[in-house]
Short mmCIF file of C-alpha atoms and ligand atoms in Angstrom, two decimals:
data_model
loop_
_atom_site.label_atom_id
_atom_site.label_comp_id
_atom_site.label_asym_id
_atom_site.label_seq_id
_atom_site.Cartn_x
_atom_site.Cartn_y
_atom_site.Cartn_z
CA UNK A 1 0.00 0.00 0.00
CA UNK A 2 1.43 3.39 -1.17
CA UNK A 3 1.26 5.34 2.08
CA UNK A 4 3.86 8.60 2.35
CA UNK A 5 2.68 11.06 -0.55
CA UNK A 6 3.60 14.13 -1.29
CA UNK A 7 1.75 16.57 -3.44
CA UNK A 8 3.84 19.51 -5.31
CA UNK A 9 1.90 22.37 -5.13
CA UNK A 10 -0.63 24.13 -3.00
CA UNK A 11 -3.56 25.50 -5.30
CA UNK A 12 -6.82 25.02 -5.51
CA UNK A 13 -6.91 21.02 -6.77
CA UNK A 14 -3.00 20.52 -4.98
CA UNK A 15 -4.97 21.53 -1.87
CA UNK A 16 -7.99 19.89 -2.58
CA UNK A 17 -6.70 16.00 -3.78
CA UNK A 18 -4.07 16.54 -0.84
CA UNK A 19 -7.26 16.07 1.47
CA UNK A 20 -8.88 13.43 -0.23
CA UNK A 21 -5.57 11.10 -0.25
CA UNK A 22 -5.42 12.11 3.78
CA UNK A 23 -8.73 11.66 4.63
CA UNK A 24 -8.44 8.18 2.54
CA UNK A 25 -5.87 7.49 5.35
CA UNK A 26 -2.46 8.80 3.46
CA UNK A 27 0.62 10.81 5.03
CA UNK A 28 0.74 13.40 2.97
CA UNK A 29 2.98 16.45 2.65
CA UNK A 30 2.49 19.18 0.33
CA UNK A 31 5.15 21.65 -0.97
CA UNK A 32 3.68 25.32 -1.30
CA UNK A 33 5.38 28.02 -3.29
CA UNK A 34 5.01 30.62 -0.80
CA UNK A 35 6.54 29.67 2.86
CA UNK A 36 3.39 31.37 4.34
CA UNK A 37 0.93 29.08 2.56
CA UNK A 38 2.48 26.26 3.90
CA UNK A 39 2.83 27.62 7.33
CA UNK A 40 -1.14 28.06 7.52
CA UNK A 41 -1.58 24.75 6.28
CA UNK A 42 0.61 23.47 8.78
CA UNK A 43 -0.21 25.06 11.59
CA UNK A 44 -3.58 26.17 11.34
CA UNK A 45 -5.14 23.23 8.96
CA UNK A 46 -6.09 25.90 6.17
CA UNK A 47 -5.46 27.21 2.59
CA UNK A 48 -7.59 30.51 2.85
CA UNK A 49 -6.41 31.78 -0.06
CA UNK A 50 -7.66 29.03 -2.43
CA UNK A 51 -10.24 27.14 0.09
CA UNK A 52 -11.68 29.64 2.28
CA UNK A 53 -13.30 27.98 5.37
CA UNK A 54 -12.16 24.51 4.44
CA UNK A 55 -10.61 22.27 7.65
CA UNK A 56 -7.95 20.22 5.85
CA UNK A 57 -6.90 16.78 8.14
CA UNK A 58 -4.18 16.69 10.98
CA UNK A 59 -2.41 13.96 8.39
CA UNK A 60 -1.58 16.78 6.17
CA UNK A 61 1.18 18.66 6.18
CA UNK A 62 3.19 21.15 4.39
CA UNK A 63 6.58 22.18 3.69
CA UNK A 64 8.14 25.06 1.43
CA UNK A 65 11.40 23.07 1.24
CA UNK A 66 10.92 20.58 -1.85
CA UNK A 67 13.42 18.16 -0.76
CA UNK A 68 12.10 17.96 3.07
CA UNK A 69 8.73 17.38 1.23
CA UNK A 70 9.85 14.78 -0.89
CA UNK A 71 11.59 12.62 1.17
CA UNK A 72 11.26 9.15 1.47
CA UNK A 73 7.36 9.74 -0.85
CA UNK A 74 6.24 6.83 -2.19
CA UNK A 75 4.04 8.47 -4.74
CA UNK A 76 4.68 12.34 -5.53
CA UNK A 77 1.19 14.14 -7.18
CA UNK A 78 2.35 17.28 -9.35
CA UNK A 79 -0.02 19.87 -9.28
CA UNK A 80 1.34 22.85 -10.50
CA UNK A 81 -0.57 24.27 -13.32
CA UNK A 82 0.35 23.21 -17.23
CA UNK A 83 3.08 25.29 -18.75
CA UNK A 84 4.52 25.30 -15.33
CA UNK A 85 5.15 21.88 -15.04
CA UNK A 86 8.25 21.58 -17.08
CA UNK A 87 10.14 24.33 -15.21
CA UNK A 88 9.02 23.26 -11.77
CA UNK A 89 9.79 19.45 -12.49
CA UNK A 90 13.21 20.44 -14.04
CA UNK A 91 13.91 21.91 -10.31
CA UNK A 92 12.31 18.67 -8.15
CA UNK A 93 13.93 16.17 -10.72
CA UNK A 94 16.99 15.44 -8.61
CA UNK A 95 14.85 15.11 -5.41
CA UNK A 96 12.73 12.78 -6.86
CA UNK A 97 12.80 9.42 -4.92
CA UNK A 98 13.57 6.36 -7.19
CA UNK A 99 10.70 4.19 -7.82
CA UNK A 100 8.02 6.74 -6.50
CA UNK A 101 4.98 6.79 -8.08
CA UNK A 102 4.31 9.95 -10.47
CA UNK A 103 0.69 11.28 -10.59
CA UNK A 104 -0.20 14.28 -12.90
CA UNK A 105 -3.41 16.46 -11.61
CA UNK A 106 -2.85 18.96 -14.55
CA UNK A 107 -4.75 19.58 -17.22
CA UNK A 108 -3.03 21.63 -20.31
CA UNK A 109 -1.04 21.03 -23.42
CA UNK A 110 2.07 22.53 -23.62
CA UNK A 111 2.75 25.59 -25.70
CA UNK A 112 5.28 25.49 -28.18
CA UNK A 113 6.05 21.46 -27.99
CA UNK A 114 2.38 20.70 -27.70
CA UNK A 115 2.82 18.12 -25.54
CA UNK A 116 0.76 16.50 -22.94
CA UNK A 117 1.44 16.49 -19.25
CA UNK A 118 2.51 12.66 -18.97
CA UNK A 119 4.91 13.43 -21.86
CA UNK A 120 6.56 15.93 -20.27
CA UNK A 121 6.70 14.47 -17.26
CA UNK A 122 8.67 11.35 -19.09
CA UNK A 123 10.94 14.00 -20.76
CA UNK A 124 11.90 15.76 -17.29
CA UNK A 125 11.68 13.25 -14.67
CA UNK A 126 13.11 10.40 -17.23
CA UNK A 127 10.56 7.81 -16.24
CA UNK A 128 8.45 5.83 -18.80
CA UNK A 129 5.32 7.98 -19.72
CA UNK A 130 3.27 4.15 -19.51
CA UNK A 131 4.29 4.93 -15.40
CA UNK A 132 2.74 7.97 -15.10
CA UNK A 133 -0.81 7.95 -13.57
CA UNK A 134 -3.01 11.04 -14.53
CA UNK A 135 -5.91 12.18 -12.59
CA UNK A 136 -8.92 13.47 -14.62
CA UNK A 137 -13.04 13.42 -14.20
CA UNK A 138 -15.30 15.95 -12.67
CA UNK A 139 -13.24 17.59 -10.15
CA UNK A 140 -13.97 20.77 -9.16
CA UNK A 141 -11.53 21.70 -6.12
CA UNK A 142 -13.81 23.04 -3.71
CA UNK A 143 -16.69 20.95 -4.08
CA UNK A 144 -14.34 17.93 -3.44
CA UNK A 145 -12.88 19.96 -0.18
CA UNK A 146 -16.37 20.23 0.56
CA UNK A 147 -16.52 16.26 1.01
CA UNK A 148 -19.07 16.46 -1.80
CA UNK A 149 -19.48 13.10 -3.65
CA UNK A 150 -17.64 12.97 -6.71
CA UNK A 151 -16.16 9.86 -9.57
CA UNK A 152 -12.60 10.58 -10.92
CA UNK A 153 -10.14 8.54 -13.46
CA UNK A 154 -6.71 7.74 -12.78
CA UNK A 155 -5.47 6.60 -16.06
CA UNK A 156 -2.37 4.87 -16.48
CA UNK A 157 -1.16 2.54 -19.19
CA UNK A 158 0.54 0.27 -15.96
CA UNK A 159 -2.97 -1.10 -14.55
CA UNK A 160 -0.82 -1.54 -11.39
CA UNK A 161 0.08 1.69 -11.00
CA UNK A 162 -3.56 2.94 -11.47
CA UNK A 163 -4.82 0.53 -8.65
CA UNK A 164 -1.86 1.43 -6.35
CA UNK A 165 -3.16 5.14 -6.52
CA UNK A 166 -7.08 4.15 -6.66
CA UNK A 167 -6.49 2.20 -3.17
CA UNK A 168 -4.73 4.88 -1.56
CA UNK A 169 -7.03 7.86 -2.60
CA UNK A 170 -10.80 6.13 -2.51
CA UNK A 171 -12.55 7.49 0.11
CA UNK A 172 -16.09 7.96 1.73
CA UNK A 173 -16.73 10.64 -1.04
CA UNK A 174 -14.14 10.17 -3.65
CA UNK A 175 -14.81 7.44 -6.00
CA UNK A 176 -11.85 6.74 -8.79
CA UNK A 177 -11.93 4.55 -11.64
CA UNK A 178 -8.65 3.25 -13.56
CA UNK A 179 -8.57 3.16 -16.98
CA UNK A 180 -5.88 3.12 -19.37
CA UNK A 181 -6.17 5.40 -22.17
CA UNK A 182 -4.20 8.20 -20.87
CA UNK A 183 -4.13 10.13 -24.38
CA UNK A 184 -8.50 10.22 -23.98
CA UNK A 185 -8.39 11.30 -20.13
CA UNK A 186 -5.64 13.92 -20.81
CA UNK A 187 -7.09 15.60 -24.20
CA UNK A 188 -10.27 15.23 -22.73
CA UNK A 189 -9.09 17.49 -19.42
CA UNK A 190 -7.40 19.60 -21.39
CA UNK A 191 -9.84 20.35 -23.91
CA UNK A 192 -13.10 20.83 -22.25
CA UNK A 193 -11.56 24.12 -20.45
CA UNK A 194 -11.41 25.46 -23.50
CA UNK A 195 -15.25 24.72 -24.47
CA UNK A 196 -15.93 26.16 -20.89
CA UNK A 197 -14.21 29.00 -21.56
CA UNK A 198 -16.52 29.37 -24.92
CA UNK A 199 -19.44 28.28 -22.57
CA UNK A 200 -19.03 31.04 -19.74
CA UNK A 201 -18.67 33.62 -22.79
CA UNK A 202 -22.24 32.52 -23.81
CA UNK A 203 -23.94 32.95 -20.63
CA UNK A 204 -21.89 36.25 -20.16
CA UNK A 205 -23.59 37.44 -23.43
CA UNK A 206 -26.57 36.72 -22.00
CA UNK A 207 -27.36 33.56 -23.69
CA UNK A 208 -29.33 30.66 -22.23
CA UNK A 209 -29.43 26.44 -22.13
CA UNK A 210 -29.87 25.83 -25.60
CA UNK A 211 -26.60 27.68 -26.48
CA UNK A 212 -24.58 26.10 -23.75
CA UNK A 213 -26.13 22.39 -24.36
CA UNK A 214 -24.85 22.98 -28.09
CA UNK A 215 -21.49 24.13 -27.30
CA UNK A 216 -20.96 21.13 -24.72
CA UNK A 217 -21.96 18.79 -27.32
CA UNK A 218 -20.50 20.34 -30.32
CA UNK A 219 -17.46 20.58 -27.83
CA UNK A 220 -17.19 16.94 -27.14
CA UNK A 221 -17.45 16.16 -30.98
CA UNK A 222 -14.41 18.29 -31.38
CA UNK A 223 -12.27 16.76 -28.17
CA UNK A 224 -12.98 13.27 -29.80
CA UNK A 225 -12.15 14.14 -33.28
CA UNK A 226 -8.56 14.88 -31.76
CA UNK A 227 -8.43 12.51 -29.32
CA UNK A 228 -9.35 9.68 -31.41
CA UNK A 229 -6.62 11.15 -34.29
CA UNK A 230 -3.62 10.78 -31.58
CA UNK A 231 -4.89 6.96 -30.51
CA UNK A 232 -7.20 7.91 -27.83
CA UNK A 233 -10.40 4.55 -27.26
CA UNK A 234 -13.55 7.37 -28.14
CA UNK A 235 -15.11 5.44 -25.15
CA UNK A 236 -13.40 7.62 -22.98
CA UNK A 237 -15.07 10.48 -24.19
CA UNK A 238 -18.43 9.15 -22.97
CA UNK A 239 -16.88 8.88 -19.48
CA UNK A 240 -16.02 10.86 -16.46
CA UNK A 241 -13.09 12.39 -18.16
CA UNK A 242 -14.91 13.45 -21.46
CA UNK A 243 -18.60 14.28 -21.20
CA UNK A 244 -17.91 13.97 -17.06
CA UNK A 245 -15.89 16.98 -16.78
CA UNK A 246 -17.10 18.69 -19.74
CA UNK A 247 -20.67 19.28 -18.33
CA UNK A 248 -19.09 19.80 -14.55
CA UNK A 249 -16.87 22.50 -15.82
CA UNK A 250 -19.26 24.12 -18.31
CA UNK A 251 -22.24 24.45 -16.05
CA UNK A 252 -20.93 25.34 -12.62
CA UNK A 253 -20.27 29.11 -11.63
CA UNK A 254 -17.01 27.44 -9.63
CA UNK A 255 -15.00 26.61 -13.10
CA UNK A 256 -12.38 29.46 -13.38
CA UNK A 257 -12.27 29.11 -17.07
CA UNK A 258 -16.34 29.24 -17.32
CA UNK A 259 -15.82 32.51 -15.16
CA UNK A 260 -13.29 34.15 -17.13
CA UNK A 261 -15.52 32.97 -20.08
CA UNK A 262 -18.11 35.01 -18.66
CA UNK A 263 -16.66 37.75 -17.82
CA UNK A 264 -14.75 38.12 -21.84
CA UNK A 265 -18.60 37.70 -22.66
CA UNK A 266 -19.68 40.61 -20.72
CA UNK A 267 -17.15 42.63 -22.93
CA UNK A 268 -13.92 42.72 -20.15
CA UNK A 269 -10.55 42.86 -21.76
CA UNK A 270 -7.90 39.48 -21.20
CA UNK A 271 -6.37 41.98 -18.54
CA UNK A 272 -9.22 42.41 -16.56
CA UNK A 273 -10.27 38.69 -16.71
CA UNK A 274 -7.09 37.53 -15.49
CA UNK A 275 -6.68 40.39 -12.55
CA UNK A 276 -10.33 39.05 -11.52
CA UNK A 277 -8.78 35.61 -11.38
CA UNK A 278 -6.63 36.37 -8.58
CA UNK A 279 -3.72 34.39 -9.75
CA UNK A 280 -5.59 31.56 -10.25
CA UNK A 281 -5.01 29.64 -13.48
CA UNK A 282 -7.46 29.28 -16.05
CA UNK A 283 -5.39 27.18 -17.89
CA UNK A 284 -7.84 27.02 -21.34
CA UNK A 285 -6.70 30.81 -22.14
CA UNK A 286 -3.34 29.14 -22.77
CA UNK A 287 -4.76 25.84 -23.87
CA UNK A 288 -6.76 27.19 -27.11
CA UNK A 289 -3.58 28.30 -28.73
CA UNK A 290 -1.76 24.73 -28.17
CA UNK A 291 -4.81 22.56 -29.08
CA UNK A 292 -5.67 24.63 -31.62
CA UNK A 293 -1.75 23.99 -33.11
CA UNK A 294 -1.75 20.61 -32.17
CA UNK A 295 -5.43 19.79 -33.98
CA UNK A 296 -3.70 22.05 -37.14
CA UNK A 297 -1.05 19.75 -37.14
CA UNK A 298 -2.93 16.49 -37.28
CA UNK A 299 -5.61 18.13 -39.79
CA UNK A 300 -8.21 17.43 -37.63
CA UNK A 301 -11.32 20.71 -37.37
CA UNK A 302 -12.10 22.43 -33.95
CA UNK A 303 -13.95 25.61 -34.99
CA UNK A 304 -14.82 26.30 -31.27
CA UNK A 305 -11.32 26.19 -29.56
CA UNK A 306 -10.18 28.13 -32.82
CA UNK A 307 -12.73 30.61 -31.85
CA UNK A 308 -11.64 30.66 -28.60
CA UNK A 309 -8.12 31.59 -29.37
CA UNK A 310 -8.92 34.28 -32.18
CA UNK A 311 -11.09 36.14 -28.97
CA UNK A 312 -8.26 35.64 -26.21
CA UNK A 313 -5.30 35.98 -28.44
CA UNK A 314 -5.88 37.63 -31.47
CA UNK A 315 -8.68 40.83 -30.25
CA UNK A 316 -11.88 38.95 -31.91
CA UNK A 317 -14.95 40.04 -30.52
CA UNK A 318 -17.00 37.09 -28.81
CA UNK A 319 -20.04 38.14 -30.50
CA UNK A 320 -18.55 38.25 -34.11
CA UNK A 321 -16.80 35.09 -33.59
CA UNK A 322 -19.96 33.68 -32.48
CA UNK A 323 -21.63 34.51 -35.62
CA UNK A 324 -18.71 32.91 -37.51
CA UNK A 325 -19.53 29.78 -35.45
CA UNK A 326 -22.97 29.45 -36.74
CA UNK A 327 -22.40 30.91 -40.65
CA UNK A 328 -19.91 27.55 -41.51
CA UNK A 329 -20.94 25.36 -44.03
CA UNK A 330 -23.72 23.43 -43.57
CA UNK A 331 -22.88 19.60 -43.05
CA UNK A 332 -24.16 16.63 -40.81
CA UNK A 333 -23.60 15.85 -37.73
CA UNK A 334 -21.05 13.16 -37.66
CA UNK A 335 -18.79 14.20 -40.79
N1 LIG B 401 -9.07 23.75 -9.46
C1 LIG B 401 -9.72 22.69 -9.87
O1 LIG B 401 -10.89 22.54 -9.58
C2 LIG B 401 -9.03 21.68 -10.72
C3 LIG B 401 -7.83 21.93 -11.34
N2 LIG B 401 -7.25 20.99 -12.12
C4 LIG B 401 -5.97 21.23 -12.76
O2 LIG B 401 -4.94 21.14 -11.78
C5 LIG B 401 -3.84 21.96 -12.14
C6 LIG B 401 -3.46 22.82 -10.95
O3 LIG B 401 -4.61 23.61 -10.69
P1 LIG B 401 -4.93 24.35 -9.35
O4 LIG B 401 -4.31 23.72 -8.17
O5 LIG B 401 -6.39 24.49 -9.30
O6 LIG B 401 -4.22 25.75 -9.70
P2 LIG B 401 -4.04 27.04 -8.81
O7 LIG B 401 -3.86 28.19 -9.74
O8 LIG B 401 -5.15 27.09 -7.81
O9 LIG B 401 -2.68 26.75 -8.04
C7 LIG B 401 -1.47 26.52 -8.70
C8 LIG B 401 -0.39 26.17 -7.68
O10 LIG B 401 0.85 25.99 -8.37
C9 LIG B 401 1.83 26.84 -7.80
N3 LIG B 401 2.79 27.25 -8.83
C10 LIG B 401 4.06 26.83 -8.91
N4 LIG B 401 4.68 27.38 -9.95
C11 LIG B 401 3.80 28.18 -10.54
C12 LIG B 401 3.88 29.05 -11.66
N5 LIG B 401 4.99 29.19 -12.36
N6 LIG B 401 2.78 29.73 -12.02
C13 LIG B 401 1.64 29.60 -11.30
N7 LIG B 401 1.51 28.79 -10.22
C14 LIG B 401 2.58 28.09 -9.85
C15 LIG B 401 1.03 27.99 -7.20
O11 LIG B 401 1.79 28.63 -6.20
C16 LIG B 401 -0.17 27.25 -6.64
O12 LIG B 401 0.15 26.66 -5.42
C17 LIG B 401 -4.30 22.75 -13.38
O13 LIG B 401 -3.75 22.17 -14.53
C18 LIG B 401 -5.80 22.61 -13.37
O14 LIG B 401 -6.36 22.64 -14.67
C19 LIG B 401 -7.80 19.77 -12.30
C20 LIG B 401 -8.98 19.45 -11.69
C21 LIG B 401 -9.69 20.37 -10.86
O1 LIG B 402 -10.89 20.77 -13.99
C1 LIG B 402 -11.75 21.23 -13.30
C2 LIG B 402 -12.94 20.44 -12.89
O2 LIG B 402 -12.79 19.09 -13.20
C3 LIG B 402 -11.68 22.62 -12.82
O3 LIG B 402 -11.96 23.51 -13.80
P1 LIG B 402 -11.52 25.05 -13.65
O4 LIG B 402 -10.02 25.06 -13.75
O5 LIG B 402 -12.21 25.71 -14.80
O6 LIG B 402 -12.01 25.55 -12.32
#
């Protein structure tokens, strides 16, 4: 039974899985960024800054040292967000215990190599990307911290591995499934921030169910379509990490990229959705422009996460690109 675990990084869903693997029964230690964010978690059980009024267990811990956290871990969660991860592993890499378990909570594509998180983790770390166990599904941080119930996938092309981390994070309220398509459950996660991103800019223009339901589902055609071009099963897509998390994060006022969505919609500038974000990643303002390169690059069409990146990146107006949206060609619905 994988028992010490350490989680890198103190964020929202850091925070958040960091309590669900203790309250499962786990050691756990988390590294913070900021000394003083691990001193309230220490000492005081709390992570006001990202879960206000959330009790975290006495079996959590935190450090701001990385090696002091890492010691002797028999499973090390990286939760840092996406285009992060490469710089922040490149630091932990020598601290890394041998044999330890390496669990990915983000979800993102890289810019510029367009790779996913379990690739880069192989790159850095130098451990086979079929080890790495990634964490997807329905997950919104604070409803989780909240004890609310919730299914998850850990995906991991080692069954083993995926079982190891199942039995030491199921809990009363926390219900993961393996699977082991880990190209599905990562585009999916990645992906369906963008579509809430397009999904919060509806409602922020004032639009209503109809628009949203469409965009989900147009949404999940689009994650598949690229998904099932890089090898994905387009199973997964019906599961918790496809359709799961796509209708979690598109229809709850927590998603931070359904927020910033919203507030683009309402007709704020990038500036003034990210200074409203406190911080806080909303990691498909990055992801458009890398999924959008990546689906270029395997020929495959995703007219909503291209709209997305012509309205965060390029000045397009959410209404106009909306109108682009719905003057394509006419075709059916599965070509
Ligand atoms: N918040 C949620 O509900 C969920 C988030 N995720 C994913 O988990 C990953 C981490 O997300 P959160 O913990 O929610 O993010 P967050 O923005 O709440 O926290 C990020 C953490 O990483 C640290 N960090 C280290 N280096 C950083 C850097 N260079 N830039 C920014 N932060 C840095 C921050 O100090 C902070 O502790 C993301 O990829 C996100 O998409 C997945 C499921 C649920
Ligand atoms: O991934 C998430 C839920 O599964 C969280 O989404 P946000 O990053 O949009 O809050």
């Amino acid at each position: 039974m994988v028992q010490r675990i350490t989680v890198l990084g103190a964020g929202s869903w850091g925070t958040a899985f960091a309590k669900v693997l203790a309250d499962a029964g786990r050691d756990v230690t988390m590294w913070a960024r900021r000394e003083e964010v691990a001193g309230e978690i220490r000492e005081r059980h709390a992570n006001s800054g990202y879960l206000p009024g959330i009790e975290l267990p006495a079996n959590l811990t935190a450090t701001h040292d990385p090696a002091e956290a890492l010691a002797g871990a028999e499973a090390v969660v990286l939760a840092v967000p996406s285009q992060s991860l490469r710089a922040n592993l490149s630091g932990w890499r020598e601290l890394l215990p041998r044999g330890a378990i390496l669990v990915s909570l983000a979800k993102g594509v890289e810019l510029g190599t367009l790779k996913r998180m379990s690739e880069v983790i192989a790159e850095i770390s130098g451990v086979s990307g079929d080890e790495i166990v990634v964490v997807s599904g329905p997950n919104l941080a604070r409803e989780i911290a909240q004890g609310q119930p919730a299914g998850a996938v850990l995906a991991c092309a080692d069954h083993d591995r995926a079982v190891a981390i199942q039995q030491a994070s199921f809990n009363s309220y926390f219900r993961p499934y393996t699977n082991t398509d880990v190209v599905g459950c990562e585009v999916g996660g990645a992906a369906k921030n963008v579509i809430a991103l397009s999904c919060g800019m509806a409602v922020g223009m004032g639009l209503g169910a109809n628009t949203t339901a469409t965009l989900i589902t147009r949404g999940l055609a689009e994650m598949a379509r690229l998904g099932t071009k890089l090898g994905a099963d387009p199973l997964t897509f019906a599961g918790l990490a496809g359709v799961g998390d796509l209708v979690a994060t598109c229809s709850s006022p927590l998603s931070r990229n359904r927020t910033f969505g919203e507030r683009l919609g309402r007709g704020e500038t990038l500036e003034q959705a990210q200074a409203a974000a406190g911080g806080q990643v909303a990691e498909g303002v990055m992801s458009c422009t890398s999924i959008r390169e990546l689906a270029h690059k395997h020929g495959v069409d995703m007219p909503i996460t291209d709209a997305m990146h012509r309205v965060c990146h390029e000045g397009a107006d959410p209404r106009q690109v909306g109108a682009e949206l719905l003057g394509r060609r006419q075709k059916h619905e599965w070509s």
